[in-house]
GROMACS .gro file of C-alpha atoms in nm:
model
  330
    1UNK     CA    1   9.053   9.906   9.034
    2UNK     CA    2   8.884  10.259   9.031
    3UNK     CA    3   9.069  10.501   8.828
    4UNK     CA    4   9.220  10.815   9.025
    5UNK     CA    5   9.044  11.039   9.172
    6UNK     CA    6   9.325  11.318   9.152
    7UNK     CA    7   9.316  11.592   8.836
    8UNK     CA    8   9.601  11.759   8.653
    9UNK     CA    9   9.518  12.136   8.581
   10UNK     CA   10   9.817  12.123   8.312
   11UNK     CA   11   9.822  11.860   8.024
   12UNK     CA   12  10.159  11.697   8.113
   13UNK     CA   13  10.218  11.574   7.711
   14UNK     CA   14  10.218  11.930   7.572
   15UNK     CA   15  10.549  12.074   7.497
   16UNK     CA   16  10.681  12.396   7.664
   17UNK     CA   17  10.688  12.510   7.996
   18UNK     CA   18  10.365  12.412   8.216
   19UNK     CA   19  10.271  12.520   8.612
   20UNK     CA   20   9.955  12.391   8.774
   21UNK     CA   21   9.856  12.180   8.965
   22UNK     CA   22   9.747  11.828   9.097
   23UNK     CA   23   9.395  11.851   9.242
   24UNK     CA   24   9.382  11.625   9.514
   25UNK     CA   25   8.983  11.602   9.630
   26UNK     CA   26   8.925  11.544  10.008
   27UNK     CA   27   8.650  11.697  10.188
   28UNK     CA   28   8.728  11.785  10.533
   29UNK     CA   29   8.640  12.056  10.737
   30UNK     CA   30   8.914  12.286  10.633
   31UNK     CA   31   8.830  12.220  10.269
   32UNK     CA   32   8.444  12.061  10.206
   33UNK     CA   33   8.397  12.118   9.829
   34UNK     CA   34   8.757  12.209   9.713
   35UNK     CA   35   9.078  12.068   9.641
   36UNK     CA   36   9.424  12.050   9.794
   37UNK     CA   37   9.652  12.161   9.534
   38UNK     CA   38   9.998  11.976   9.469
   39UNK     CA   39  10.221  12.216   9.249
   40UNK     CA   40  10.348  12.113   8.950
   41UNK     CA   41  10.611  12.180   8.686
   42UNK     CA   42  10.626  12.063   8.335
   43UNK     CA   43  10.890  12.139   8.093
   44UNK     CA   44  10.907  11.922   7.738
   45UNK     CA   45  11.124  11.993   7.491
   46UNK     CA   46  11.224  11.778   7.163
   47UNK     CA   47  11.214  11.406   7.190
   48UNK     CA   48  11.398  11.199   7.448
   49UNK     CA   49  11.344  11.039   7.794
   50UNK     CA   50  11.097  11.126   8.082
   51UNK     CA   51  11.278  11.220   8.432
   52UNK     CA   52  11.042  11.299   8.745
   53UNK     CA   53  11.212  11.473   8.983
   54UNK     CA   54  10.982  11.461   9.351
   55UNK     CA   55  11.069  11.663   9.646
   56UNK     CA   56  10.831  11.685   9.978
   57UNK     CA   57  10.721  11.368   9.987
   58UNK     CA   58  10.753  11.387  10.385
   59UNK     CA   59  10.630  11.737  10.452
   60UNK     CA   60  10.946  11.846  10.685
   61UNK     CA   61  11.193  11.776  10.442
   62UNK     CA   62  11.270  12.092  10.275
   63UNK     CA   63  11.656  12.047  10.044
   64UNK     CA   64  11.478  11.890   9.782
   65UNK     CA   65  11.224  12.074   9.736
   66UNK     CA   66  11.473  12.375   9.720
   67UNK     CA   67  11.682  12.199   9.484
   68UNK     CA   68  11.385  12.156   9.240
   69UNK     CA   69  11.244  12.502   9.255
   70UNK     CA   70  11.605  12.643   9.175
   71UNK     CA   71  11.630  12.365   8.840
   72UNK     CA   72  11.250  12.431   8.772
   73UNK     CA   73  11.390  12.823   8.700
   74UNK     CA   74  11.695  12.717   8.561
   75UNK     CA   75  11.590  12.483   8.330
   76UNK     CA   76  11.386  12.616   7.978
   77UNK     CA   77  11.213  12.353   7.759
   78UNK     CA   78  11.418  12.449   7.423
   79UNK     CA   79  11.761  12.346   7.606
   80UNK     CA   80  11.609  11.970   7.675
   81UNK     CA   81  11.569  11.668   7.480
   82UNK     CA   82  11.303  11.510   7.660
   83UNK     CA   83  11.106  11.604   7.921
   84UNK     CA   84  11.141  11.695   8.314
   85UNK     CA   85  10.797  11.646   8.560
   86UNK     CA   86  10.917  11.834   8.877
   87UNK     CA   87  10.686  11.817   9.176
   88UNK     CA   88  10.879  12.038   9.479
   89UNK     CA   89  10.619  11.896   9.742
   90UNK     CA   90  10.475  11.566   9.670
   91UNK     CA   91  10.280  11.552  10.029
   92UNK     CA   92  10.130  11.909   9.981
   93UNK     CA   93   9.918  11.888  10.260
   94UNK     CA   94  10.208  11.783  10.510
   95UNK     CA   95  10.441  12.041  10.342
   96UNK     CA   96  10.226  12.325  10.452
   97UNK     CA   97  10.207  12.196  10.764
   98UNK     CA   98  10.612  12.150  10.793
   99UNK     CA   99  10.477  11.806  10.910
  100UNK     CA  100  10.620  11.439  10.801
  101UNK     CA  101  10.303  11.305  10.778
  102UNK     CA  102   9.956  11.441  10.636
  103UNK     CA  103   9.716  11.674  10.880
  104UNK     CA  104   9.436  11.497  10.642
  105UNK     CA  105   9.489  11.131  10.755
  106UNK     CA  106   9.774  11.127  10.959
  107UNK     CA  107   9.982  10.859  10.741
  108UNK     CA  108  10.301  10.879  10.606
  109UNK     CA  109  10.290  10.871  10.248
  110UNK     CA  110  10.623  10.679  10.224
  111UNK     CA  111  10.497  10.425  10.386
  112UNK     CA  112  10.144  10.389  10.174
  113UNK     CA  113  10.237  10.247   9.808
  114UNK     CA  114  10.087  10.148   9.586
  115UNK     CA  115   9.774  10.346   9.715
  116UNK     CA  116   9.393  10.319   9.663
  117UNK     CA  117   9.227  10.556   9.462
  118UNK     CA  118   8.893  10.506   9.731
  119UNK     CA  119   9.118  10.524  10.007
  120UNK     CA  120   9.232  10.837  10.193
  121UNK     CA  121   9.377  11.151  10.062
  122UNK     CA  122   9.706  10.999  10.118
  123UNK     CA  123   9.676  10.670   9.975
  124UNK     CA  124   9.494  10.827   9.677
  125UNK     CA  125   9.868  11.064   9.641
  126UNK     CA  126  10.052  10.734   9.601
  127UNK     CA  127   9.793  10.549   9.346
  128UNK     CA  128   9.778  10.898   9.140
  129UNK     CA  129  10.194  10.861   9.151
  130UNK     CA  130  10.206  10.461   9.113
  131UNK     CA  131   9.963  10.504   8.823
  132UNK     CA  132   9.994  10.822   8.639
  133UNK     CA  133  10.302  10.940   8.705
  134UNK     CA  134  10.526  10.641   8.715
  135UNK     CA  135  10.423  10.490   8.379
  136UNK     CA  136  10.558  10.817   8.247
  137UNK     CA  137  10.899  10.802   8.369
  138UNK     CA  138  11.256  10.670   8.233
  139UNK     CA  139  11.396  10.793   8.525
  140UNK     CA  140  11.262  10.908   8.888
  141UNK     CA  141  11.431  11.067   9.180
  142UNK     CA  142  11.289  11.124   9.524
  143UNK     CA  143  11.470  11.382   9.732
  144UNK     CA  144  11.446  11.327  10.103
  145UNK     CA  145  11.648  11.433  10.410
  146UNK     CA  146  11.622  11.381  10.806
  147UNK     CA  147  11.338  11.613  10.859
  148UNK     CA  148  11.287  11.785  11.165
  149UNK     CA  149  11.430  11.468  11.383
  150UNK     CA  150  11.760  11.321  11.208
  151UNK     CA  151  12.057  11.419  11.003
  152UNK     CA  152  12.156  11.207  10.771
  153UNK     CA  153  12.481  11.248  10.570
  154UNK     CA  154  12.442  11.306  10.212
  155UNK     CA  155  12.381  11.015  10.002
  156UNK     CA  156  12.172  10.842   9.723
  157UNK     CA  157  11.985  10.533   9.785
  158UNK     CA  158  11.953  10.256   9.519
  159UNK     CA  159  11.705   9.907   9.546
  160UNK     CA  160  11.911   9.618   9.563
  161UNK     CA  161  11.719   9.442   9.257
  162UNK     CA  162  11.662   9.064   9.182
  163UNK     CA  163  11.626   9.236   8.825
  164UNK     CA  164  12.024   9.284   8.788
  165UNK     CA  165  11.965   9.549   8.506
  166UNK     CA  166  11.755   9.769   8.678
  167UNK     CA  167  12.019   9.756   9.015
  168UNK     CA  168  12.262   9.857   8.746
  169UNK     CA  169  12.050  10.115   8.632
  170UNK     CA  170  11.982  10.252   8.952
  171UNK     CA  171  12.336  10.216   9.033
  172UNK     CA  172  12.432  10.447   8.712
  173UNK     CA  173  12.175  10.673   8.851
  174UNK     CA  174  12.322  10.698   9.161
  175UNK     CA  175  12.693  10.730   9.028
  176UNK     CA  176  12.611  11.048   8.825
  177UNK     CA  177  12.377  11.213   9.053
  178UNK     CA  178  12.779  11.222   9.204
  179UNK     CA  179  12.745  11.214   9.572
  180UNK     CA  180  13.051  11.012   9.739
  181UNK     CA  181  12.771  10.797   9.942
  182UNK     CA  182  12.536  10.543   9.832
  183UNK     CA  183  12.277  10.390  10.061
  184UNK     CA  184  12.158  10.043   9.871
  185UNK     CA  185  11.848   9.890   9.992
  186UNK     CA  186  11.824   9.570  10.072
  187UNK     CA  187  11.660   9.345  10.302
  188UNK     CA  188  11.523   9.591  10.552
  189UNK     CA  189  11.396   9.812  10.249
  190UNK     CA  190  10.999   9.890  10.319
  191UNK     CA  191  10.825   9.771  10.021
  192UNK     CA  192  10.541  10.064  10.058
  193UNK     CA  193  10.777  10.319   9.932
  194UNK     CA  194  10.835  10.509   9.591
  195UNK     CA  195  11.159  10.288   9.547
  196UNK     CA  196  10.957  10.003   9.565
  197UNK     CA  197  10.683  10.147   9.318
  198UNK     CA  198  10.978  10.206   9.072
  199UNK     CA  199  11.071   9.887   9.133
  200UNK     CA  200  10.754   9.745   9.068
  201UNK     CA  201  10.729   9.941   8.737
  202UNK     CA  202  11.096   9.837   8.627
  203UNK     CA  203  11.176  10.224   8.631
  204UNK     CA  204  11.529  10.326   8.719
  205UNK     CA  205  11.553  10.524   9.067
  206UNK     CA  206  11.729  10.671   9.329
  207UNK     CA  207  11.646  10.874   9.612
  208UNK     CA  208  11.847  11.093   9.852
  209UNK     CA  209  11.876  11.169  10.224
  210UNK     CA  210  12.050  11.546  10.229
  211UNK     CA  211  12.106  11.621  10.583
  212UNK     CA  212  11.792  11.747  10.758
  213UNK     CA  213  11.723  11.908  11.080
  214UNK     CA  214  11.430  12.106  10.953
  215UNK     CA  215  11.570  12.370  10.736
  216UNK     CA  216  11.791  12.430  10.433
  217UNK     CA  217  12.172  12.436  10.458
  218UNK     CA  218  12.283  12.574  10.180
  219UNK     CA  219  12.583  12.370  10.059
  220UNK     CA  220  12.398  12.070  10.061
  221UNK     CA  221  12.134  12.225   9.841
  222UNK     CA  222  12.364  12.326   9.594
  223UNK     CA  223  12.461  11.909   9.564
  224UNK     CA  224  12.129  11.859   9.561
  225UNK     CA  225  12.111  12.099   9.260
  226UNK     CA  226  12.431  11.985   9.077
  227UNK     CA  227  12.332  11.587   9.150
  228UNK     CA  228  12.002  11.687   8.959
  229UNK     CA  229  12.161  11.839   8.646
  230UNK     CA  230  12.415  11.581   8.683
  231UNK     CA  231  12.139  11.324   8.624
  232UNK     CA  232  11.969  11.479   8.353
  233UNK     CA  233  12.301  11.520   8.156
  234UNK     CA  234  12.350  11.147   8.214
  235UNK     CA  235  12.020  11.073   8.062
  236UNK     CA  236  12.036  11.256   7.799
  237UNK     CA  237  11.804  11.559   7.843
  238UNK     CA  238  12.042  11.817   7.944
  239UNK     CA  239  12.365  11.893   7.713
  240UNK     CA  240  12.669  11.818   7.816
  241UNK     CA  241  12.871  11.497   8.006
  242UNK     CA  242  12.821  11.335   8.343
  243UNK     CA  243  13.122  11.138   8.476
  244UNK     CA  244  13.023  10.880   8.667
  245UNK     CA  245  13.171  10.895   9.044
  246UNK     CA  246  13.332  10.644   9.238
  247UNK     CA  247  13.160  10.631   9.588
  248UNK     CA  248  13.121  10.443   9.893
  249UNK     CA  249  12.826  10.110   9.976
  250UNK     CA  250  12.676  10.139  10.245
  251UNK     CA  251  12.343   9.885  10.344
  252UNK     CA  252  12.152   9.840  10.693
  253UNK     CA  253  12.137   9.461  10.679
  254UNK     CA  254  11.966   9.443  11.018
  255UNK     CA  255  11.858   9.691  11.278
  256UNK     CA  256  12.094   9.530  11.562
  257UNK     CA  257  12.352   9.750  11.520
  258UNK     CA  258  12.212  10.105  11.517
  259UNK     CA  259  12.130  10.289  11.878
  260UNK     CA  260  11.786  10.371  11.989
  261UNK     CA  261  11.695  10.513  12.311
  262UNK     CA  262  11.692  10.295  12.622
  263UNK     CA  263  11.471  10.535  12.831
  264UNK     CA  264  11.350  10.919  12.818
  265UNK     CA  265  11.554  11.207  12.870
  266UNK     CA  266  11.816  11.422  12.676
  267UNK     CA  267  12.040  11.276  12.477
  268UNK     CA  268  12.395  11.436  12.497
  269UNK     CA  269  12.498  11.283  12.182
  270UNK     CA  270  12.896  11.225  12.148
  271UNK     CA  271  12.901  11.114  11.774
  272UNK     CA  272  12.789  11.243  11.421
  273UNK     CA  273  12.604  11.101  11.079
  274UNK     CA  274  12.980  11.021  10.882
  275UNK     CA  275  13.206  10.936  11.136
  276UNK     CA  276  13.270  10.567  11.189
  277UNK     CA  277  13.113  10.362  11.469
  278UNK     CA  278  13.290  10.181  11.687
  279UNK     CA  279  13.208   9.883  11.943
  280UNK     CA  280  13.183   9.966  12.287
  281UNK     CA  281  13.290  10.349  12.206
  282UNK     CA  282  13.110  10.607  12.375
  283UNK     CA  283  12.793  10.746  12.120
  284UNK     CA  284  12.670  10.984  12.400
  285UNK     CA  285  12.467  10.988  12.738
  286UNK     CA  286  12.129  10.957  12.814
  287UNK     CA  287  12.090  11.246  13.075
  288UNK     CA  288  11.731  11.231  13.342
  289UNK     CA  289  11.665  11.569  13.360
  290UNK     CA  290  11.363  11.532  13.569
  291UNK     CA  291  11.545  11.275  13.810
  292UNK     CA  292  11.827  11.453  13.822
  293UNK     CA  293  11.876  11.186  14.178
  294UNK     CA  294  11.978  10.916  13.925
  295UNK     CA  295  12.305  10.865  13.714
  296UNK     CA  296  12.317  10.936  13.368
  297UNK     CA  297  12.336  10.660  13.174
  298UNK     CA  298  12.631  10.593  12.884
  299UNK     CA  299  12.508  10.474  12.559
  300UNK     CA  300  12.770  10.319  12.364
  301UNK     CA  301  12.820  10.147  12.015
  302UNK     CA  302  12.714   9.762  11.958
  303UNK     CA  303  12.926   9.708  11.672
  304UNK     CA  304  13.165   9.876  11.444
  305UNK     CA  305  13.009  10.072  11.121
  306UNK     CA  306  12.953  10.405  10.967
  307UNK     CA  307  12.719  10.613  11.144
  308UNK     CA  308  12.430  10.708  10.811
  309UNK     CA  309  12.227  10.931  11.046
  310UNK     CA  310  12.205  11.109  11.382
  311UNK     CA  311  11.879  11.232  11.575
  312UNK     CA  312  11.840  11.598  11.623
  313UNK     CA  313  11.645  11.619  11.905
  314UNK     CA  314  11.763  11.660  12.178
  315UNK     CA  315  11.452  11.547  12.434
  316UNK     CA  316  11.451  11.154  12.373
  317UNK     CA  317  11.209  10.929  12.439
  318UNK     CA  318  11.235  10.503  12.504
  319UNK     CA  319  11.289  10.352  12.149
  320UNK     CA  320  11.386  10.646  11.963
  321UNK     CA  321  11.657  10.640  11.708
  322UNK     CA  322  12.017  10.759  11.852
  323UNK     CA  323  12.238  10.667  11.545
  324UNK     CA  324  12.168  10.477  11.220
  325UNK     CA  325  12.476  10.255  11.176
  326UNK     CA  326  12.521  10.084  10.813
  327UNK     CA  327  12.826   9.864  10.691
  328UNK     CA  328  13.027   9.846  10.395
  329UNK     CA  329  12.916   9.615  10.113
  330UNK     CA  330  13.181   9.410  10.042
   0.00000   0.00000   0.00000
């Protein structure tokens, strides 16, 4: 295996406070002999754990990377007994483009571990994370939300392990990041993710869906925020305690019982991400605005379940997702 191909402008094992950059090397026609810069934040204190804190690793997903910019000027390296990586937009080039997947390549970069350091620009992003950044970590959280097309209603998300002590881990994680909503992966969990690269490392992880919708709201920052310090407290880097939180199990066992839709047109949705689902309940109607001749069609619930996420858009097209519909883990 070639080694990376992406740079660090900042040595990440010097103490203090640190901002560069990644240099992530892709000639294009926008950029021929340059770099695409991924920003970076380093603060080390005295000894104690690693935590690497990602935001923007789908480029329309902008609460985490909010949340990390406002800890990245909170925190200062003499207060910490350790060390926090913070990197507010993972997918740089997709970030500047507001975009969930890269302009470069066109490939979601949640969907491209563990990388290839020949491959393209974003495959080379995940291999530069799966092996540089990972082998650094104690800890790692990956902040996501709905982007520009879903809500999703605040939660963590832990990997169902075969390794018992590292689902505990992540579990512990989750528990003191404090949100009252945990998403655990199981089954339908895509293996090409950074959950599964933690996974594969034996690090600890969660990540987070924080609403979406393609901007900030502001309360759900501020979890974001707290969840963060939260963490670090619990780990050891950040004086002071972390009581873990009690909080609801949620898992998508199977697709079957979330709502995608059955033709195009607008969706007149009738239901929200944390309500409960319920079979044969209305979830909202499927209206043909262009053949405004034909009936609108009723889309209701399959099953019973707690609706995890909504779609925010509002023109729908055959297959997309309605409603994401989890059930309780027993």
């Amino acid at each position: 295996m070639a080694a990376t191909r992406v740079s660090a402008s900042i040595d990440l094992d010097r103490p203090g406070r640190h901002v560069g950059e990644f240099r992530l090397r892709w000639s294009d026609n926008s950029n021929p002999l340059g770099h695409h810069p991924i920003p970076v934040v380093s603060l080390k204190g005295g000894t104690g754990p690693v935590a690497l804190l990602i935001g923007g690793t789908h480029g329309d997903e902008f609460e985490g990377p909010a949340a990390i910019m406002r800890l990245a000027q909170r925190l200062e390296p003499a207060d910490l007994a350790g060390q926090v990586i913070l990197v507010p937009a993972l997918n740089a080039p997709a970030f500047a483009e507001a975009s969930r997947v890269s302009p470069l390549d066109g490939a979601n970069l949640n969907r491209t571990f563990p990388g290839d350091p020949n491959g393209g620009p974003t495959a080379m992003i995940a291999d530069f994370v799966e092996t540089e950044l990972l082998p650094r970590a104690d800890a790692i959280v990956d902040l996501h939300s709905g982007g520009k097309a879903s809500f999703f209603q605040p939660c963590t998300l832990v990997t169902h392990c075969t390794d018992r002590a590292l689902y505990e881990a992540n579990l512990a994680l989750a528990r003191a990041f404090g949100l009252p909503l945990i998403w655990r992966l199981g089954p339908q969990n895509d293996d090409r993710s950074v959950n599964a690269a933690a996974e594969r490392h034996g690090v600890p992880m969660i990540a987070t869906e924080l609403g979406g919708g393609g901007g900030t709201d502001p309360g759900i920052t501020s979890l974001a925020e707290t969840g963060l310090l939260r963490m670090l407290r619990h780990m050891g880097i950040v004086a002071g305690q972390a009581e873990p939180q009690d909080a609801r199990i949620v898992e998508i066992a199977s697709p079957d019982p979330s709502l995608y839709a059955p033709g195009d047109g607008v969706f007149d949705r009738a239901a929200a991400a944390g309500q409960a689902a319920k079979s044969g309940v209305l979830a909202g109607r499927l209206h043909h605005v262009f053949e405004p001749e034909r009936p609108s069609r009723e889309v209701n619930f399959l099953s019973d379940g707690f609706i995890l996420a909504h779609t925010c858009r509002g023109l729908v097209r055959r297959g997309e997702l309605l409603h994401l519909v989890a059930r309780d883990v027993t």
